[in-house]
Amino acid sequence: MIELAMWNLSIPVGVPATTIETRVLAGGYQDHYFQSKDGAIFFWSPVNGTTTESASYPRSELRETYADGSLRNWTYPGADHFLRAALSVSQVPSTGKIVIGQIHASKSSAPLLKLEYQYKTKTADGNIVAKVRMTPTSEIQVVTVSSGIRLNQPFNYVINLKPDGTLAIQLDRTSWSTRLDSSWAAKPLYFKAGVYTQDNTGYETEAGAARFDQLSIEHRALLSTAP
């Protein structure tokens, strides 16, 4: 089973969008936009759903917390940080794009990383791209990490932000990494995962959807060198 006692959940209903608190989520919460069954969790986010404050697009997405429900933020020099997932994308909106994992910056509308599935109708498959900001104020750099992933095809990703500022992404057997600017080092960060639909026009039947069979966070503390 996927441990839900380290997340809260945003669903695209209400103005602004509703947050399901950690205690409620871990207690077995399910609805039209989020379900937990058969050891997996399912996200669905229609293009006509409501959005969180300062966002343009709807989401059914988890946000990292502590077990007591308080928001968890961290700075990367203090540990080795991992977000791991095994999933399949089952539906995309007309843009073909949904975000499936993020490293976000606290109190900011500009995430450090968005990992995005981009489906192409012509080839009937999709790319996984990393949208990265090398500094908190820089423009997004877009890097294709993997390609040829069809709808309903299982795949795995690992996002790793190391204490020296190295951002590494592994997608099945493909890997990519870069070194962030040190201006990120003092910024409070947190992980997100789920379906953040990159479209906001159309009918409710148009949506992003995904199944996660595995999802975990690890903050691996550095070994002390003190005597």
mmCIF file of C-alpha atoms in Angstrom, residues 44-178:
data_model
loop_
_atom_site.group_PDB
_atom_site.id
_atom_site.type_symbol
_atom_site.label_atom_id
_atom_site.label_comp_id
_atom_site.label_asym_id
_atom_site.label_seq_id
_atom_site.Cartn_x
_atom_site.Cartn_y
_atom_site.Cartn_z
ATOM 1 C CA TRP A 44 -8.388 12.340 -12.256
ATOM 2 C CA SER A 45 -8.420 16.071 -13.031
ATOM 3 C CA PRO A 46 -10.864 17.478 -15.631
ATOM 4 C CA VAL A 47 -9.990 20.587 -17.611
ATOM 5 C CA ASN A 48 -12.999 22.459 -16.223
ATOM 6 C CA GLY A 49 -11.998 21.885 -12.593
ATOM 7 C CA THR A 50 -11.188 24.739 -10.249
ATOM 8 C CA THR A 51 -7.624 25.771 -9.464
ATOM 9 C CA THR A 52 -5.510 26.558 -6.444
ATOM 10 C CA GLU A 53 -4.661 30.197 -5.780
ATOM 11 C CA SER A 54 -2.306 31.710 -8.382
ATOM 12 C CA ALA A 55 -2.593 28.602 -10.621
ATOM 13 C CA SER A 56 -4.053 28.493 -14.132
ATOM 14 C CA TYR A 57 -4.762 24.770 -14.381
ATOM 15 C CA PRO A 58 -6.690 22.172 -12.336
ATOM 16 C CA ARG A 59 -5.059 19.402 -10.366
ATOM 17 C CA SER A 60 -5.660 16.257 -8.368
ATOM 18 C CA GLU A 61 -2.266 16.262 -6.684
ATOM 19 C CA LEU A 62 -0.528 15.344 -3.460
ATOM 20 C CA ARG A 63 1.636 17.801 -1.506
ATOM 21 C CA GLU A 64 4.292 16.687 0.971
ATOM 22 C CA THR A 65 3.467 17.078 4.690
ATOM 23 C CA TYR A 66 4.432 15.730 8.088
ATOM 24 C CA ALA A 67 2.287 13.027 9.684
ATOM 25 C CA ASP A 68 0.526 15.663 11.823
ATOM 26 C CA GLY A 69 -0.603 17.445 8.664
ATOM 27 C CA SER A 70 1.750 20.414 8.889
ATOM 28 C CA LEU A 71 3.425 21.366 5.631
ATOM 29 C CA ARG A 72 6.866 19.887 5.124
ATOM 30 C CA ASN A 73 9.461 22.132 3.509
ATOM 31 C CA TRP A 74 13.180 21.465 3.292
ATOM 32 C CA THR A 75 16.381 22.946 1.900
ATOM 33 C CA TYR A 76 18.486 20.663 -0.235
ATOM 34 C CA PRO A 77 21.926 20.963 1.463
ATOM 35 C CA GLY A 78 20.658 19.140 4.560
ATOM 36 C CA ALA A 79 19.942 15.702 3.064
ATOM 37 C CA ASP A 80 19.668 13.542 -0.046
ATOM 38 C CA HIS A 81 16.065 13.972 -1.252
ATOM 39 C CA PHE A 82 14.149 11.362 -3.298
ATOM 40 C CA LEU A 83 10.697 11.141 -4.882
ATOM 41 C CA ARG A 84 10.036 7.695 -6.368
ATOM 42 C CA ALA A 85 7.006 6.593 -8.378
ATOM 43 C CA ALA A 86 5.736 3.734 -10.535
ATOM 44 C CA LEU A 87 2.765 4.787 -12.630
ATOM 45 C CA SER A 88 0.882 4.786 -15.910
ATOM 46 C CA VAL A 89 -0.930 7.676 -17.584
ATOM 47 C CA SER A 90 -4.413 6.694 -18.746
ATOM 48 C CA GLN A 91 -5.805 9.966 -20.121
ATOM 49 C CA VAL A 92 -4.541 13.343 -21.304
ATOM 50 C CA PRO A 93 -6.366 16.573 -22.266
ATOM 51 C CA SER A 94 -6.290 18.020 -25.780
ATOM 52 C CA THR A 95 -2.932 19.688 -25.080
ATOM 53 C CA GLY A 96 -1.542 16.210 -24.337
ATOM 54 C CA LYS A 97 0.216 17.469 -21.203
ATOM 55 C CA ILE A 98 0.002 16.534 -17.523
ATOM 56 C CA VAL A 99 2.534 17.102 -14.744
ATOM 57 C CA ILE A 100 3.223 13.890 -12.793
ATOM 58 C CA GLY A 101 5.841 15.068 -10.266
ATOM 59 C CA GLN A 102 7.276 18.328 -8.954
ATOM 60 C CA ILE A 103 9.826 19.957 -6.729
ATOM 61 C CA HIS A 104 8.043 23.142 -5.744
ATOM 62 C CA ALA A 105 9.259 26.209 -3.916
ATOM 63 C CA SER A 106 7.368 27.337 -0.827
ATOM 64 C CA LYS A 107 5.282 30.505 -1.239
ATOM 65 C CA SER A 108 6.157 30.711 -4.919
ATOM 66 C CA SER A 109 4.336 30.121 -8.189
ATOM 67 C CA ALA A 110 7.597 29.116 -9.897
ATOM 68 C CA PRO A 111 8.552 25.464 -9.190
ATOM 69 C CA LEU A 112 12.139 24.262 -9.392
ATOM 70 C CA LEU A 113 11.095 21.190 -11.397
ATOM 71 C CA LYS A 114 8.029 19.931 -13.207
ATOM 72 C CA LEU A 115 8.167 16.399 -14.625
ATOM 73 C CA GLU A 116 5.646 16.353 -17.453
ATOM 74 C CA TYR A 117 4.120 13.697 -19.700
ATOM 75 C CA GLN A 118 3.531 15.067 -23.212
ATOM 76 C CA TYR A 119 1.383 12.889 -25.460
ATOM 77 C CA LYS A 120 1.555 13.209 -29.251
ATOM 78 C CA THR A 121 -1.503 12.045 -31.204
ATOM 79 C CA LYS A 122 0.527 11.580 -34.403
ATOM 80 C CA THR A 123 2.759 8.908 -32.872
ATOM 81 C CA ALA A 124 0.274 7.681 -30.213
ATOM 82 C CA ASP A 125 2.905 7.911 -27.512
ATOM 83 C CA GLY A 126 4.478 10.500 -25.233
ATOM 84 C CA ASN A 127 7.685 12.082 -24.020
ATOM 85 C CA ILE A 128 8.648 12.699 -20.424
ATOM 86 C CA VAL A 129 10.191 16.147 -20.135
ATOM 87 C CA ALA A 130 11.856 17.928 -17.246
ATOM 88 C CA LYS A 131 11.044 21.624 -16.945
ATOM 89 C CA VAL A 132 13.787 23.043 -14.741
ATOM 90 C CA ARG A 133 14.672 26.457 -13.375
ATOM 91 C CA MET A 134 18.405 26.671 -12.773
ATOM 92 C CA THR A 135 17.848 29.651 -10.440
ATOM 93 C CA PRO A 136 14.669 30.733 -8.607
ATOM 94 C CA THR A 137 14.158 33.577 -11.104
ATOM 95 C CA SER A 138 15.403 32.075 -14.377
ATOM 96 C CA GLU A 139 13.367 30.952 -17.364
ATOM 97 C CA ILE A 140 12.387 27.306 -17.670
ATOM 98 C CA GLN A 141 14.745 24.929 -19.442
ATOM 99 C CA VAL A 142 12.992 21.981 -21.115
ATOM 100 C CA VAL A 143 14.821 18.660 -21.413
ATOM 101 C CA THR A 144 13.400 15.436 -22.876
ATOM 102 C CA VAL A 145 14.294 12.638 -20.461
ATOM 103 C CA SER A 146 12.506 9.752 -22.197
ATOM 104 C CA SER A 147 10.247 9.129 -25.190
ATOM 105 C CA GLY A 148 7.939 6.525 -26.708
ATOM 106 C CA ILE A 149 5.741 5.976 -23.633
ATOM 107 C CA ARG A 150 2.200 5.019 -24.583
ATOM 108 C CA LEU A 151 -0.973 5.599 -22.607
ATOM 109 C CA ASN A 152 -1.481 2.910 -19.936
ATOM 110 C CA GLN A 153 2.178 1.847 -20.255
ATOM 111 C CA PRO A 154 3.789 1.415 -16.807
ATOM 112 C CA PHE A 155 6.997 3.325 -16.122
ATOM 113 C CA ASN A 156 9.079 4.425 -13.145
ATOM 114 C CA TYR A 157 10.729 7.666 -12.188
ATOM 115 C CA VAL A 158 13.110 8.753 -9.463
ATOM 116 C CA ILE A 159 13.712 12.447 -8.773
ATOM 117 C CA ASN A 160 16.804 13.020 -6.632
ATOM 118 C CA LEU A 161 18.033 16.407 -5.384
ATOM 119 C CA LYS A 162 21.432 15.940 -3.797
ATOM 120 C CA PRO A 163 23.063 18.033 -1.034
ATOM 121 C CA ASP A 164 25.513 19.556 -3.539
ATOM 122 C CA GLY A 165 22.657 20.824 -5.724
ATOM 123 C CA THR A 166 22.788 18.062 -8.322
ATOM 124 C CA LEU A 167 19.323 17.339 -9.696
ATOM 125 C CA ALA A 168 19.097 13.813 -11.119
ATOM 126 C CA ILE A 169 16.131 12.175 -12.840
ATOM 127 C CA GLN A 170 15.985 8.481 -13.655
ATOM 128 C CA LEU A 171 13.174 7.232 -15.865
ATOM 129 C CA ASP A 172 13.261 3.461 -16.227
ATOM 130 C CA ARG A 173 16.772 2.917 -17.660
ATOM 131 C CA THR A 174 17.304 6.504 -18.815
ATOM 132 C CA SER A 175 18.963 9.095 -16.610
ATOM 133 C CA TRP A 176 19.677 12.817 -16.778
ATOM 134 C CA SER A 177 21.250 15.250 -14.343
ATOM 135 C CA THR A 178 22.280 18.871 -13.953
#
